[in-house]
Amino acid sequence: MKNEHRVKFINSLSGFKSANLVGTSSRRNDDNLAIISSVIHLGANPPLIGFIMRPHSVDRHTLENIEETGVYTINHVHSGIVKAAHQTSARYHREQSEFEQTGLTAERFDGFHAPYVAESKLSIGLKLVEVASITHNGTEFVIGEIQWVRTDEAAVQNDGFIDLEALGTVAVSGLDRYHTTKGLCRLSYAKPDKEPTEIPLAGPDSDD
Amino acid sequence: MKNEHRVKFINSLSGFKSANLVGTSSRRNDDNLAIISSVIHLGANPPLIGFIMRPHSVDRHTLENIEETGVYTINHVHSGIVKAAHQTSARYHREQSEFEQTGLTAERFDGFHAPYVAESKLSIGLKLVEVASITHNGTEFVIGEIQWVRTDEAAVQNDGFIDLEALGTVAVSGLDRYHTTKGLCRLSYAKPDKEPTEIPLAGPDSDD
């Protein structure tokens, strides 16, 4: 396999990935926005989210800004902003803001240095807590604690679960393919002596 | 928010997640199978994949087996095996194999200790290379190097990209919702002076 084909093949193997925009701003208030597909849930108590930063990544400005200011935002990509989100991965100069270049809007909450994406339907404000180095290939695992969440309350179900389809959130496969989704089922908490049953989107009927 | 609602809310925030089964076997050949939603791509050269193991996880046997034998498999979950895959998260005793309990079939390649899931349409054999500790919440990031891939060649496109939809691979949101996907677009490599264009599923027409 040619090297560039191999890269696309390996990138497809992990399965579907999340599509998020990381919003940061330098100490001098240069805003930066970068699409990433490696955001993962790390734990609910404390509420932690991680993502991978590649060593020779196009967008080292993101990590520099996070380390300078200690804060960043993660913003879901929905189908209406897929092209603009993808375009943030172009190799712009540091002084060019990807917000301006792609037409996305930087907004901020008072007292929180990093901008969120106004067009996104779910934004998370995070405070950096740890950068874990993966020695084997020089990547860095950037871990943040959730400070605030901005989303449409109508998408939040009775039991806390968020209906990502109601938000239009997309998934990514490989380097460059975007997907909408269709709910197949929610399944009950698994127990050894019982088959899992489908539960309604709004959550289980009882505390069972 | 009640604590269990908060857990479901926080689990939904990262966006769509991959749905995979990790297959392992102890030195005494007790097979184990566990569903995980934290598998992520880490790099193509060397080909590395990571996943998160929670500290008080139901399934510590997975990590014990990986550390004992050095190998494991990652198997995509497709819509036909969603219920069986979900059921592997039940708290079985160590001597009970989740393969037997859920009706999934353990197969192995000669000389590779860990079983793969025969019903899965994409399986990856991995060798453990690193367990990075996330000090902030006691989770562990398990990193493996790809040794082999077993899949349907018809799903592999001209440029190496794998059509996960052709394999029926599902995505997960929150703790318990499964989704099929629908391709929205593949987008060209982003350049500062150019809008991204849609490329065919089989890959770009030229090397541009």
PDB file of C-alpha atoms in Angstrom, chain A residues 2-3 5-18 20 38-45 47-48 52 54 76 79 82-83 86-87 89-92 122 124 129-130 132-137 139 141 143 145-146 149 156 158-165 169-171 173-174 176-188 190-192 194-196 198-199 201 204 207, chain B residues 2-3 5-18 20 38-45 47-48 52 54 76 79 82-83 86-87 89-92 122 124 129-130 132-137 139 141 143 145-146 149 156 158-165 169-171 173-174 176-188 190-192 194-196 198-199 201 204 207:
ATOM      1  CA  LYS A   2       1.247   3.506  -0.851  1.00  0.00           C
ATOM      2  CA  ASN A   3       2.013   5.532   2.261  1.00  0.00           C
ATOM      3  CA  HIS A   5      -3.284   5.126   1.213  1.00  0.00           C
ATOM      4  CA  ARG A   6      -1.976   3.438   4.314  1.00  0.00           C
ATOM      5  CA  VAL A   7      -2.582   6.641   6.319  1.00  0.00           C
ATOM      6  CA  LYS A   8      -6.225   6.732   5.168  1.00  0.00           C
ATOM      7  CA  PHE A   9      -6.653   3.017   5.876  1.00  0.00           C
ATOM      8  CA  ILE A  10      -5.229   3.223   9.417  1.00  0.00           C
ATOM      9  CA  ASN A  11      -7.269   6.366  10.122  1.00  0.00           C
ATOM     10  CA  SER A  12     -10.460   4.448   9.310  1.00  0.00           C
ATOM     11  CA  LEU A  13      -9.828   1.521  11.650  1.00  0.00           C
ATOM     12  CA  SER A  14     -10.906   2.910  15.021  1.00  0.00           C
ATOM     13  CA  GLY A  15     -14.552   3.311  13.924  1.00  0.00           C
ATOM     14  CA  PHE A  16     -16.713   6.442  14.013  1.00  0.00           C
ATOM     15  CA  LYS A  17     -15.194   9.520  15.586  1.00  0.00           C
ATOM     16  CA  SER A  18     -16.557  12.698  17.135  1.00  0.00           C
ATOM     17  CA  ASN A  20     -15.512  18.942  17.245  1.00  0.00           C
ATOM     18  CA  SER A  38     -10.165  12.610  18.815  1.00  0.00           C
ATOM     19  CA  VAL A  39     -12.286  14.095  21.607  1.00  0.00           C
ATOM     20  CA  ILE A  40     -13.253  11.435  24.146  1.00  0.00           C
ATOM     21  CA  HIS A  41     -15.099  11.168  27.437  1.00  0.00           C
ATOM     22  CA  LEU A  42     -12.743  10.477  30.337  1.00  0.00           C
ATOM     23  CA  GLY A  43     -14.937  10.544  33.399  1.00  0.00           C
ATOM     24  CA  ALA A  44     -17.951  12.193  35.009  1.00  0.00           C
ATOM     25  CA  ASN A  45     -16.611  12.794  38.540  1.00  0.00           C
ATOM     26  CA  PRO A  47     -16.094  15.827  34.571  1.00  0.00           C
ATOM     27  CA  LEU A  48     -13.116  15.306  32.252  1.00  0.00           C
ATOM     28  CA  ILE A  52      -5.069  13.974  21.136  1.00  0.00           C
ATOM     29  CA  ARG A  54      -0.346  15.112  17.045  1.00  0.00           C
ATOM     30  CA  HIS A  76     -19.953  20.098  18.251  1.00  0.00           C
ATOM     31  CA  SER A  79     -24.336  19.236   9.297  1.00  0.00           C
ATOM     32  CA  VAL A  82     -19.377  20.831   8.151  1.00  0.00           C
ATOM     33  CA  LYS A  83     -17.589  22.607   5.290  1.00  0.00           C
ATOM     34  CA  HIS A  86     -13.361  21.124   7.756  1.00  0.00           C
ATOM     35  CA  GLN A  87     -11.778  24.267   6.299  1.00  0.00           C
ATOM     36  CA  SER A  89      -7.735  22.422   9.061  1.00  0.00           C
ATOM     37  CA  ALA A  90      -6.072  24.497   6.294  1.00  0.00           C
ATOM     38  CA  ARG A  91      -2.590  25.726   7.133  1.00  0.00           C
ATOM     39  CA  TYR A  92      -3.326  29.382   7.944  1.00  0.00           C
ATOM     40  CA  LEU A 122     -23.341  22.391  21.916  1.00  0.00           C
ATOM     41  CA  ILE A 124     -18.238  23.174  26.360  1.00  0.00           C
ATOM     42  CA  VAL A 129      -5.754  19.989  33.991  1.00  0.00           C
ATOM     43  CA  GLU A 130      -3.120  17.700  32.452  1.00  0.00           C
ATOM     44  CA  ALA A 132      -0.098  13.401  29.271  1.00  0.00           C
ATOM     45  CA  SER A 133       2.695  12.513  26.847  1.00  0.00           C
ATOM     46  CA  ILE A 134       2.374   9.325  24.839  1.00  0.00           C
ATOM     47  CA  THR A 135       6.045   8.425  24.637  1.00  0.00           C
ATOM     48  CA  HIS A 136       5.608   5.848  21.892  1.00  0.00           C
ATOM     49  CA  ASN A 137       4.831   8.323  19.113  1.00  0.00           C
ATOM     50  CA  THR A 139       1.508  12.599  20.696  1.00  0.00           C
ATOM     51  CA  PHE A 141      -3.213  13.733  25.389  1.00  0.00           C
ATOM     52  CA  ILE A 143      -7.160  16.705  29.415  1.00  0.00           C
ATOM     53  CA  GLU A 145     -12.215  19.725  33.270  1.00  0.00           C
ATOM     54  CA  ILE A 146     -15.634  20.960  32.176  1.00  0.00           C
ATOM     55  CA  VAL A 149     -21.970  23.673  28.887  1.00  0.00           C
ATOM     56  CA  VAL A 156     -31.552  17.074  27.118  1.00  0.00           C
ATOM     57  CA  ASN A 158     -35.352  13.390  31.433  1.00  0.00           C
ATOM     58  CA  ASP A 159     -32.460  11.227  32.578  1.00  0.00           C
ATOM     59  CA  GLY A 160     -29.667  13.613  31.529  1.00  0.00           C
ATOM     60  CA  PHE A 161     -28.868  11.909  28.201  1.00  0.00           C
ATOM     61  CA  ILE A 162     -28.427  14.404  25.338  1.00  0.00           C
ATOM     62  CA  ASP A 163     -30.105  13.631  22.005  1.00  0.00           C
ATOM     63  CA  LEU A 164     -27.202  14.439  19.663  1.00  0.00           C
ATOM     64  CA  GLU A 165     -29.389  13.799  16.626  1.00  0.00           C
ATOM     65  CA  THR A 169     -24.161  16.593  15.508  1.00  0.00           C
ATOM     66  CA  VAL A 170     -22.170  14.682  12.873  1.00  0.00           C
ATOM     67  CA  ALA A 171     -19.698  11.804  13.086  1.00  0.00           C
ATOM     68  CA  SER A 173     -14.752   8.385   9.589  1.00  0.00           C
ATOM     69  CA  GLY A 174     -11.220   8.275   8.280  1.00  0.00           C
ATOM     70  CA  ASP A 176     -12.396  13.319   5.614  1.00  0.00           C
ATOM     71  CA  ARG A 177     -15.824  11.644   5.585  1.00  0.00           C
ATOM     72  CA  TYR A 178     -18.737  13.131   7.542  1.00  0.00           C
ATOM     73  CA  HIS A 179     -21.922  11.307   8.506  1.00  0.00           C
ATOM     74  CA  THR A 180     -25.324  12.084   9.937  1.00  0.00           C
ATOM     75  CA  THR A 181     -26.805   9.395  12.183  1.00  0.00           C
ATOM     76  CA  LYS A 182     -30.058   7.573  12.757  1.00  0.00           C
ATOM     77  CA  GLY A 183     -30.935   6.225  16.200  1.00  0.00           C
ATOM     78  CA  LEU A 184     -31.060   2.429  16.269  1.00  0.00           C
ATOM     79  CA  CYS A 185     -31.896   1.862  19.951  1.00  0.00           C
ATOM     80  CA  ARG A 186     -31.157   2.759  23.540  1.00  0.00           C
ATOM     81  CA  LEU A 187     -30.459  -0.375  25.579  1.00  0.00           C
ATOM     82  CA  SER A 188     -31.049  -1.030  29.265  1.00  0.00           C
ATOM     83  CA  ALA A 190     -26.752  -4.911  31.162  1.00  0.00           C
ATOM     84  CA  LYS A 191     -27.197  -7.581  33.862  1.00  0.00           C
ATOM     85  CA  PRO A 192     -25.824 -11.134  33.703  1.00  0.00           C
ATOM     86  CA  LYS A 194     -31.197 -10.780  31.614  1.00  0.00           C
ATOM     87  CA  GLU A 195     -31.243  -9.817  27.921  1.00  0.00           C
ATOM     88  CA  PRO A 196     -30.917  -6.079  27.310  1.00  0.00           C
ATOM     89  CA  GLU A 198     -34.834  -1.242  24.404  1.00  0.00           C
ATOM     90  CA  ILE A 199     -35.537   1.844  26.475  1.00  0.00           C
ATOM     91  CA  LEU A 201     -35.123   7.922  24.069  1.00  0.00           C
ATOM     92  CA  PRO A 204     -35.859   4.337  31.364  1.00  0.00           C
ATOM     93  CA  ASP A 207     -35.050   3.645  38.214  1.00  0.00           C
TER      94      ASP A 207
ATOM     95  CA  LYS B   2     -29.161  13.863  40.247  1.00  0.00           C
ATOM     96  CA  ASN B   3     -25.792  12.100  40.111  1.00  0.00           C
ATOM     97  CA  HIS B   5     -28.451  12.000  35.397  1.00  0.00           C
ATOM     98  CA  ARG B   6     -25.242  13.988  35.553  1.00  0.00           C
ATOM     99  CA  VAL B   7     -23.257  10.877  34.547  1.00  0.00           C
ATOM    100  CA  LYS B   8     -25.470  10.409  31.464  1.00  0.00           C
ATOM    101  CA  PHE B   9     -25.251  14.105  30.607  1.00  0.00           C
ATOM    102  CA  ILE B  10     -21.435  14.234  30.854  1.00  0.00           C
ATOM    103  CA  ASN B  11     -21.133  10.979  28.882  1.00  0.00           C
ATOM    104  CA  SER B  12     -23.059  12.572  26.003  1.00  0.00           C
ATOM    105  CA  LEU B  13     -20.888  15.678  25.685  1.00  0.00           C
ATOM    106  CA  SER B  14     -17.912  14.408  23.682  1.00  0.00           C
ATOM    107  CA  GLY B  15     -20.053  13.644  20.603  1.00  0.00           C
ATOM    108  CA  PHE B  16     -20.379  10.352  18.734  1.00  0.00           C
ATOM    109  CA  LYS B  17     -18.147   7.497  19.851  1.00  0.00           C
ATOM    110  CA  SER B  18     -16.837   4.331  18.268  1.00  0.00           C
ATOM    111  CA  ASN B  20     -15.888  -1.786  19.609  1.00  0.00           C
ATOM    112  CA  SER B  38     -13.277   5.058  23.799  1.00  0.00           C
ATOM    113  CA  VAL B  39     -11.152   3.568  20.996  1.00  0.00           C
ATOM    114  CA  ILE B  40      -9.267   6.290  19.107  1.00  0.00           C
ATOM    115  CA  HIS B  41      -6.756   6.610  16.309  1.00  0.00           C
ATOM    116  CA  LEU B  42      -3.333   7.679  17.595  1.00  0.00           C
ATOM    117  CA  GLY B  43      -1.107   7.612  14.544  1.00  0.00           C
ATOM    118  CA  ALA B  44      -0.394   5.794  11.284  1.00  0.00           C
ATOM    119  CA  ASN B  45       3.421   5.526  11.474  1.00  0.00           C
ATOM    120  CA  PRO B  47       0.081   2.326  13.404  1.00  0.00           C
ATOM    121  CA  LEU B  48      -1.246   2.962  16.919  1.00  0.00           C
ATOM    122  CA  ILE B  52      -9.384   4.268  27.965  1.00  0.00           C
ATOM    123  CA  ARG B  54     -11.681   3.263  33.801  1.00  0.00           C
ATOM    124  CA  HIS B  76     -16.211  -3.247  15.159  1.00  0.00           C
ATOM    125  CA  SER B  79     -26.124  -3.311  13.760  1.00  0.00           C
ATOM    126  CA  VAL B  82     -25.529  -4.550  18.926  1.00  0.00           C
ATOM    127  CA  LYS B  83     -27.533  -6.351  21.640  1.00  0.00           C
ATOM    128  CA  HIS B  86     -24.019  -4.363  24.780  1.00  0.00           C
ATOM    129  CA  GLN B  87     -24.642  -7.449  26.919  1.00  0.00           C
ATOM    130  CA  SER B  89     -20.935  -5.102  29.773  1.00  0.00           C
ATOM    131  CA  ALA B  90     -22.865  -7.201  32.324  1.00  0.00           C
ATOM    132  CA  ARG B  91     -20.900  -8.094  35.447  1.00  0.00           C
ATOM    133  CA  TYR B  92     -20.058 -11.743  34.718  1.00  0.00           C
ATOM    134  CA  LEU B 122     -13.603  -5.587  10.928  1.00  0.00           C
ATOM    135  CA  ILE B 124      -7.736  -5.666  14.414  1.00  0.00           C
ATOM    136  CA  VAL B 129       3.077  -0.972  23.631  1.00  0.00           C
ATOM    137  CA  GLU B 130       2.244   1.422  26.464  1.00  0.00           C
ATOM    138  CA  ALA B 132      -0.190   5.755  30.079  1.00  0.00           C
ATOM    139  CA  SER B 133      -1.686   6.730  33.433  1.00  0.00           C
ATOM    140  CA  ILE B 134      -3.952   9.757  33.571  1.00  0.00           C
ATOM    141  CA  THR B 135      -3.085  10.946  37.043  1.00  0.00           C
ATOM    142  CA  HIS B 136      -6.036  13.310  37.345  1.00  0.00           C
ATOM    143  CA  ASN B 137      -8.714  10.608  37.638  1.00  0.00           C
ATOM    144  CA  THR B 139      -7.867   6.161  34.258  1.00  0.00           C
ATOM    145  CA  PHE B 141      -4.796   4.928  28.367  1.00  0.00           C
ATOM    146  CA  ILE B 143      -1.959   1.878  23.541  1.00  0.00           C
ATOM    147  CA  GLU B 145       0.378  -1.305  17.719  1.00  0.00           C
ATOM    148  CA  ILE B 146      -1.613  -2.885  14.908  1.00  0.00           C
ATOM    149  CA  VAL B 149      -6.460  -6.326  10.116  1.00  0.00           C
ATOM    150  CA  VAL B 156     -11.661  -0.680   1.191  1.00  0.00           C
ATOM    151  CA  ASN B 158      -9.060   2.919  -3.999  1.00  0.00           C
ATOM    152  CA  ASP B 159      -7.258   5.386  -1.741  1.00  0.00           C
ATOM    153  CA  GLY B 160      -7.186   3.178   1.353  1.00  0.00           C
ATOM    154  CA  PHE B 161     -10.241   4.748   3.060  1.00  0.00           C
ATOM    155  CA  ILE B 162     -12.605   2.131   4.543  1.00  0.00           C
ATOM    156  CA  ASP B 163     -16.345   2.549   3.967  1.00  0.00           C
ATOM    157  CA  LEU B 164     -17.589   1.858   7.494  1.00  0.00           C
ATOM    158  CA  GLU B 165     -21.187   2.119   6.332  1.00  0.00           C
ATOM    159  CA  THR B 169     -20.404  -0.287  11.809  1.00  0.00           C
ATOM    160  CA  VAL B 170     -22.448   1.618  14.416  1.00  0.00           C
ATOM    161  CA  ALA B 171     -21.723   4.700  16.518  1.00  0.00           C
ATOM    162  CA  SER B 173     -23.788   8.305  22.093  1.00  0.00           C
ATOM    163  CA  GLY B 174     -23.936   8.645  25.845  1.00  0.00           C
ATOM    164  CA  ASP B 176     -26.392   3.359  25.888  1.00  0.00           C
ATOM    165  CA  ARG B 177     -27.635   4.717  22.540  1.00  0.00           C
ATOM    166  CA  TYR B 178     -26.556   3.119  19.257  1.00  0.00           C
ATOM    167  CA  HIS B 179     -26.786   4.727  15.818  1.00  0.00           C
ATOM    168  CA  THR B 180     -26.423   3.754  12.205  1.00  0.00           C
ATOM    169  CA  THR B 181     -24.978   6.446   9.925  1.00  0.00           C
ATOM    170  CA  LYS B 182     -25.605   8.006   6.551  1.00  0.00           C
ATOM    171  CA  GLY B 183     -22.726   9.491   4.555  1.00  0.00           C
ATOM    172  CA  LEU B 184     -23.023  13.264   4.192  1.00  0.00           C
ATOM    173  CA  CYS B 185     -19.841  13.976   2.197  1.00  0.00           C
ATOM    174  CA  ARG B 186     -16.132  13.357   1.832  1.00  0.00           C
ATOM    175  CA  LEU B 187     -14.237  16.660   1.649  1.00  0.00           C
ATOM    176  CA  SER B 188     -10.982  17.481  -0.118  1.00  0.00           C
ATOM    177  CA  ALA B 190      -8.196  21.810   3.111  1.00  0.00           C
ATOM    178  CA  LYS B 191      -6.003  24.594   1.681  1.00  0.00           C
ATOM    179  CA  PRO B 192      -6.013  28.232   2.846  1.00  0.00           C
ATOM    180  CA  LYS B 194      -9.641  27.309  -1.579  1.00  0.00           C
ATOM    181  CA  GLU B 195     -13.067  26.123  -0.411  1.00  0.00           C
ATOM    182  CA  PRO B 196     -13.230  22.395   0.322  1.00  0.00           C
ATOM    183  CA  GLU B 198     -16.805  17.081  -2.174  1.00  0.00           C
ATOM    184  CA  ILE B 199     -14.808  14.077  -3.316  1.00  0.00           C
ATOM    185  CA  LEU B 201     -16.446   7.922  -1.775  1.00  0.00           C
ATOM    186  CA  PRO B 204     -10.072  11.879  -4.976  1.00  0.00           C
ATOM    187  CA  ASP B 207      -3.404  13.027  -6.426  1.00  0.00           C
TER     188      ASP B 207
END
